[in-house]
Amino acid sequence: MDLVLHRFRNPNTGWWGEYYVRDGQAVFVDDLSTTFHIVTYLKGNVSDMPRVIDTTLAVKDLDYPVGWLWKGQYWNHKQHGCSRSFTKAGWPHASAEQKQAMTAEMRRCFTGV
């Protein structure tokens, strides 16, 4: 668990991801899917969950693997992941402001409003 909770996690974003070798250097890349699965498996019981929520909201307009979009468009699989992470795991840890932003983004994802 130490590897999962600390080594494969970005301390700045609270997200999990993977290391890739680029130009001979190991580079860590945050990953929405990896973060979603870890948060879900741990039922939101991770340190700095509010930071995870902030990062998730901050990357909403970026393309996967970091953001919610696929080629600039919403994609049902990613929408489901974000909404599930928010409602099941993140909601109990969210501030009032985060809950308001989360609600607005879930509405936007699924209704376009």
JSON list of C-alpha atoms in Angstrom, two decimals:
[
{"chain": "A", "resi": 1, "resn": "MET", "atom": "CA", "xyz": [0.00, 0.00, 0.00]},
{"chain": "A", "resi": 2, "resn": "ASP", "atom": "CA", "xyz": [2.92, 2.35, 0.56]},
{"chain": "A", "resi": 3, "resn": "LEU", "atom": "CA", "xyz": [3.71, 2.21, -3.15]},
{"chain": "A", "resi": 4, "resn": "VAL", "atom": "CA", "xyz": [0.10, 2.94, -4.09]},
{"chain": "A", "resi": 5, "resn": "LEU", "atom": "CA", "xyz": [-0.52, 5.63, -1.51]},
{"chain": "A", "resi": 6, "resn": "HIS", "atom": "CA", "xyz": [2.77, 7.46, -1.85]},
{"chain": "A", "resi": 7, "resn": "ARG", "atom": "CA", "xyz": [5.14, 6.44, -4.62]},
{"chain": "A", "resi": 8, "resn": "PHE", "atom": "CA", "xyz": [2.71, 6.27, -7.54]},
{"chain": "A", "resi": 9, "resn": "ARG", "atom": "CA", "xyz": [0.94, 9.46, -6.48]},
{"chain": "A", "resi": 10, "resn": "ASN", "atom": "CA", "xyz": [1.62, 13.05, -7.41]},
{"chain": "A", "resi": 11, "resn": "PRO", "atom": "CA", "xyz": [1.90, 15.03, -4.15]},
{"chain": "A", "resi": 12, "resn": "ASN", "atom": "CA", "xyz": [1.00, 18.28, -5.95]},
{"chain": "A", "resi": 13, "resn": "THR", "atom": "CA", "xyz": [-2.27, 17.08, -7.50]},
{"chain": "A", "resi": 14, "resn": "GLY", "atom": "CA", "xyz": [-3.18, 14.17, -5.22]},
{"chain": "A", "resi": 15, "resn": "TRP", "atom": "CA", "xyz": [-3.68, 12.07, -8.35]},
{"chain": "A", "resi": 16, "resn": "TRP", "atom": "CA", "xyz": [-2.20, 8.74, -9.35]},
{"chain": "A", "resi": 17, "resn": "GLY", "atom": "CA", "xyz": [-0.65, 7.94, -12.68]},
{"chain": "A", "resi": 18, "resn": "GLU", "atom": "CA", "xyz": [2.19, 6.25, -14.46]},
{"chain": "A", "resi": 19, "resn": "TYR", "atom": "CA", "xyz": [5.81, 6.84, -15.19]},
{"chain": "A", "resi": 20, "resn": "TYR", "atom": "CA", "xyz": [6.85, 7.01, -18.84]},
{"chain": "A", "resi": 21, "resn": "VAL", "atom": "CA", "xyz": [10.34, 7.27, -20.27]},
{"chain": "A", "resi": 22, "resn": "ARG", "atom": "CA", "xyz": [10.60, 10.33, -22.50]},
{"chain": "A", "resi": 23, "resn": "ASP", "atom": "CA", "xyz": [13.92, 11.46, -23.92]},
{"chain": "A", "resi": 24, "resn": "GLY", "atom": "CA", "xyz": [15.70, 9.17, -21.50]},
{"chain": "A", "resi": 25, "resn": "GLN", "atom": "CA", "xyz": [13.96, 10.62, -18.44]},
{"chain": "A", "resi": 26, "resn": "ALA", "atom": "CA", "xyz": [11.27, 9.02, -16.29]},
{"chain": "A", "resi": 27, "resn": "VAL", "atom": "CA", "xyz": [8.29, 11.39, -16.34]},
{"chain": "A", "resi": 28, "resn": "PHE", "atom": "CA", "xyz": [5.23, 11.01, -14.13]},
{"chain": "A", "resi": 29, "resn": "VAL", "atom": "CA", "xyz": [1.88, 11.64, -15.84]},
{"chain": "A", "resi": 30, "resn": "ASP", "atom": "CA", "xyz": [-1.34, 12.07, -13.86]},
{"chain": "A", "resi": 31, "resn": "ASP", "atom": "CA", "xyz": [-4.07, 9.72, -15.08]},
{"chain": "A", "resi": 32, "resn": "LEU", "atom": "CA", "xyz": [-7.81, 10.18, -14.60]},
{"chain": "A", "resi": 33, "resn": "SER", "atom": "CA", "xyz": [-8.57, 6.48, -14.96]},
{"chain": "A", "resi": 34, "resn": "THR", "atom": "CA", "xyz": [-5.91, 5.32, -12.52]},
{"chain": "A", "resi": 35, "resn": "THR", "atom": "CA", "xyz": [-7.02, 7.94, -10.00]},
{"chain": "A", "resi": 36, "resn": "PHE", "atom": "CA", "xyz": [-10.68, 6.98, -10.41]},
{"chain": "A", "resi": 37, "resn": "HIS", "atom": "CA", "xyz": [-9.96, 3.30, -9.81]},
{"chain": "A", "resi": 38, "resn": "ILE", "atom": "CA", "xyz": [-7.79, 3.83, -6.74]},
{"chain": "A", "resi": 39, "resn": "VAL", "atom": "CA", "xyz": [-10.21, 6.31, -5.18]},
{"chain": "A", "resi": 40, "resn": "THR", "atom": "CA", "xyz": [-13.10, 3.93, -5.90]},
{"chain": "A", "resi": 41, "resn": "TYR", "atom": "CA", "xyz": [-11.33, 0.86, -4.51]},
{"chain": "A", "resi": 42, "resn": "LEU", "atom": "CA", "xyz": [-10.38, 2.77, -1.37]},
{"chain": "A", "resi": 43, "resn": "LYS", "atom": "CA", "xyz": [-13.94, 4.20, -1.10]},
{"chain": "A", "resi": 44, "resn": "GLY", "atom": "CA", "xyz": [-12.59, 7.73, -0.95]},
{"chain": "A", "resi": 45, "resn": "ASN", "atom": "CA", "xyz": [-10.50, 7.00, 2.12]},
{"chain": "A", "resi": 46, "resn": "VAL", "atom": "CA", "xyz": [-7.36, 8.66, 0.81]},
{"chain": "A", "resi": 47, "resn": "SER", "atom": "CA", "xyz": [-5.42, 11.54, 2.26]},
{"chain": "A", "resi": 48, "resn": "ASP", "atom": "CA", "xyz": [-6.01, 14.93, 0.67]},
{"chain": "A", "resi": 49, "resn": "MET", "atom": "CA", "xyz": [-9.29, 13.97, -1.00]},
{"chain": "A", "resi": 50, "resn": "PRO", "atom": "CA", "xyz": [-10.19, 17.69, -1.33]},
{"chain": "A", "resi": 51, "resn": "ARG", "atom": "CA", "xyz": [-7.00, 18.11, -3.39]},
{"chain": "A", "resi": 52, "resn": "VAL", "atom": "CA", "xyz": [-8.05, 15.21, -5.62]},
{"chain": "A", "resi": 53, "resn": "ILE", "atom": "CA", "xyz": [-11.42, 16.93, -6.13]},
{"chain": "A", "resi": 54, "resn": "ASP", "atom": "CA", "xyz": [-9.77, 20.28, -6.93]},
{"chain": "A", "resi": 55, "resn": "THR", "atom": "CA", "xyz": [-7.51, 18.63, -9.49]},
{"chain": "A", "resi": 56, "resn": "THR", "atom": "CA", "xyz": [-10.41, 16.73, -11.04]},
{"chain": "A", "resi": 57, "resn": "LEU", "atom": "CA", "xyz": [-12.33, 19.98, -11.47]},
{"chain": "A", "resi": 58, "resn": "ALA", "atom": "CA", "xyz": [-9.26, 21.82, -12.78]},
{"chain": "A", "resi": 59, "resn": "VAL", "atom": "CA", "xyz": [-8.66, 19.34, -15.62]},
{"chain": "A", "resi": 60, "resn": "LYS", "atom": "CA", "xyz": [-12.27, 18.97, -16.77]},
{"chain": "A", "resi": 61, "resn": "ASP", "atom": "CA", "xyz": [-11.60, 20.65, -20.13]},
{"chain": "A", "resi": 62, "resn": "LEU", "atom": "CA", "xyz": [-8.43, 18.68, -20.94]},
{"chain": "A", "resi": 63, "resn": "ASP", "atom": "CA", "xyz": [-8.16, 15.52, -22.99]},
{"chain": "A", "resi": 64, "resn": "TYR", "atom": "CA", "xyz": [-7.60, 12.10, -21.49]},
{"chain": "A", "resi": 65, "resn": "PRO", "atom": "CA", "xyz": [-5.41, 10.68, -19.90]},
{"chain": "A", "resi": 66, "resn": "VAL", "atom": "CA", "xyz": [-5.44, 13.72, -17.63]},
{"chain": "A", "resi": 67, "resn": "GLY", "atom": "CA", "xyz": [-8.77, 15.35, -18.47]},
{"chain": "A", "resi": 68, "resn": "TRP", "atom": "CA", "xyz": [-12.38, 14.37, -18.90]},
{"chain": "A", "resi": 69, "resn": "LEU", "atom": "CA", "xyz": [-12.52, 14.78, -22.68]},
{"chain": "A", "resi": 70, "resn": "TRP", "atom": "CA", "xyz": [-11.65, 12.53, -25.58]},
{"chain": "A", "resi": 71, "resn": "LYS", "atom": "CA", "xyz": [-10.53, 14.49, -28.64]},
{"chain": "A", "resi": 72, "resn": "GLY", "atom": "CA", "xyz": [-12.15, 17.60, -27.22]},
{"chain": "A", "resi": 73, "resn": "GLN", "atom": "CA", "xyz": [-15.54, 15.99, -26.61]},
{"chain": "A", "resi": 74, "resn": "TYR", "atom": "CA", "xyz": [-17.25, 14.39, -23.66]},
{"chain": "A", "resi": 75, "resn": "TRP", "atom": "CA", "xyz": [-17.02, 10.65, -23.74]},
{"chain": "A", "resi": 76, "resn": "ASN", "atom": "CA", "xyz": [-19.52, 8.59, -21.75]},
{"chain": "A", "resi": 77, "resn": "HIS", "atom": "CA", "xyz": [-16.90, 6.40, -20.11]},
{"chain": "A", "resi": 78, "resn": "LYS", "atom": "CA", "xyz": [-14.98, 9.36, -18.68]},
{"chain": "A", "resi": 79, "resn": "GLN", "atom": "CA", "xyz": [-18.16, 11.18, -17.69]},
{"chain": "A", "resi": 80, "resn": "HIS", "atom": "CA", "xyz": [-19.29, 8.16, -15.73]},
{"chain": "A", "resi": 81, "resn": "GLY", "atom": "CA", "xyz": [-15.93, 7.95, -13.97]},
{"chain": "A", "resi": 82, "resn": "CYS", "atom": "CA", "xyz": [-15.90, 11.60, -12.96]},
{"chain": "A", "resi": 83, "resn": "SER", "atom": "CA", "xyz": [-19.47, 11.58, -11.73]},
{"chain": "A", "resi": 84, "resn": "ARG", "atom": "CA", "xyz": [-19.02, 8.36, -9.81]},
{"chain": "A", "resi": 85, "resn": "SER", "atom": "CA", "xyz": [-15.81, 9.57, -8.19]},
{"chain": "A", "resi": 86, "resn": "PHE", "atom": "CA", "xyz": [-17.54, 12.78, -7.20]},
{"chain": "A", "resi": 87, "resn": "THR", "atom": "CA", "xyz": [-20.75, 11.32, -5.86]},
{"chain": "A", "resi": 88, "resn": "LYS", "atom": "CA", "xyz": [-19.60, 8.15, -4.15]},
{"chain": "A", "resi": 89, "resn": "ALA", "atom": "CA", "xyz": [-16.08, 8.87, -2.97]},
{"chain": "A", "resi": 90, "resn": "GLY", "atom": "CA", "xyz": [-15.53, 12.59, -3.09]},
{"chain": "A", "resi": 91, "resn": "TRP", "atom": "CA", "xyz": [-18.79, 14.05, -1.88]},
{"chain": "A", "resi": 92, "resn": "PRO", "atom": "CA", "xyz": [-18.33, 13.30, 1.86]},
{"chain": "A", "resi": 93, "resn": "HIS", "atom": "CA", "xyz": [-14.91, 15.00, 1.77]},
{"chain": "A", "resi": 94, "resn": "ALA", "atom": "CA", "xyz": [-15.88, 18.01, -0.34]},
{"chain": "A", "resi": 95, "resn": "SER", "atom": "CA", "xyz": [-16.34, 21.56, 0.88]},
{"chain": "A", "resi": 96, "resn": "ALA", "atom": "CA", "xyz": [-19.55, 23.45, 0.14]},
{"chain": "A", "resi": 97, "resn": "GLU", "atom": "CA", "xyz": [-17.80, 25.25, -2.74]},
{"chain": "A", "resi": 98, "resn": "GLN", "atom": "CA", "xyz": [-16.51, 21.99, -4.18]},
{"chain": "A", "resi": 99, "resn": "LYS", "atom": "CA", "xyz": [-19.98, 20.42, -3.96]},
{"chain": "A", "resi": 100, "resn": "GLN", "atom": "CA", "xyz": [-21.43, 23.37, -5.84]},
{"chain": "A", "resi": 101, "resn": "ALA", "atom": "CA", "xyz": [-18.77, 23.08, -8.57]},
{"chain": "A", "resi": 102, "resn": "MET", "atom": "CA", "xyz": [-19.16, 19.30, -8.70]},
{"chain": "A", "resi": 103, "resn": "THR", "atom": "CA", "xyz": [-22.93, 19.59, -9.12]},
{"chain": "A", "resi": 104, "resn": "ALA", "atom": "CA", "xyz": [-22.52, 22.12, -11.94]},
{"chain": "A", "resi": 105, "resn": "GLU", "atom": "CA", "xyz": [-19.99, 19.92, -13.75]},
{"chain": "A", "resi": 106, "resn": "MET", "atom": "CA", "xyz": [-22.08, 16.77, -13.40]},
{"chain": "A", "resi": 107, "resn": "ARG", "atom": "CA", "xyz": [-25.07, 18.67, -14.81]},
{"chain": "A", "resi": 108, "resn": "ARG", "atom": "CA", "xyz": [-22.93, 19.99, -17.68]},
{"chain": "A", "resi": 109, "resn": "CYS", "atom": "CA", "xyz": [-21.53, 16.52, -18.46]},
{"chain": "A", "resi": 110, "resn": "PHE", "atom": "CA", "xyz": [-24.89, 14.82, -18.68]},
{"chain": "A", "resi": 111, "resn": "THR", "atom": "CA", "xyz": [-27.25, 17.52, -19.89]},
{"chain": "A", "resi": 112, "resn": "GLY", "atom": "CA", "xyz": [-25.00, 19.96, -21.70]},
{"chain": "A", "resi": 113, "resn": "VAL", "atom": "CA", "xyz": [-26.38, 22.83, -19.56]}
]
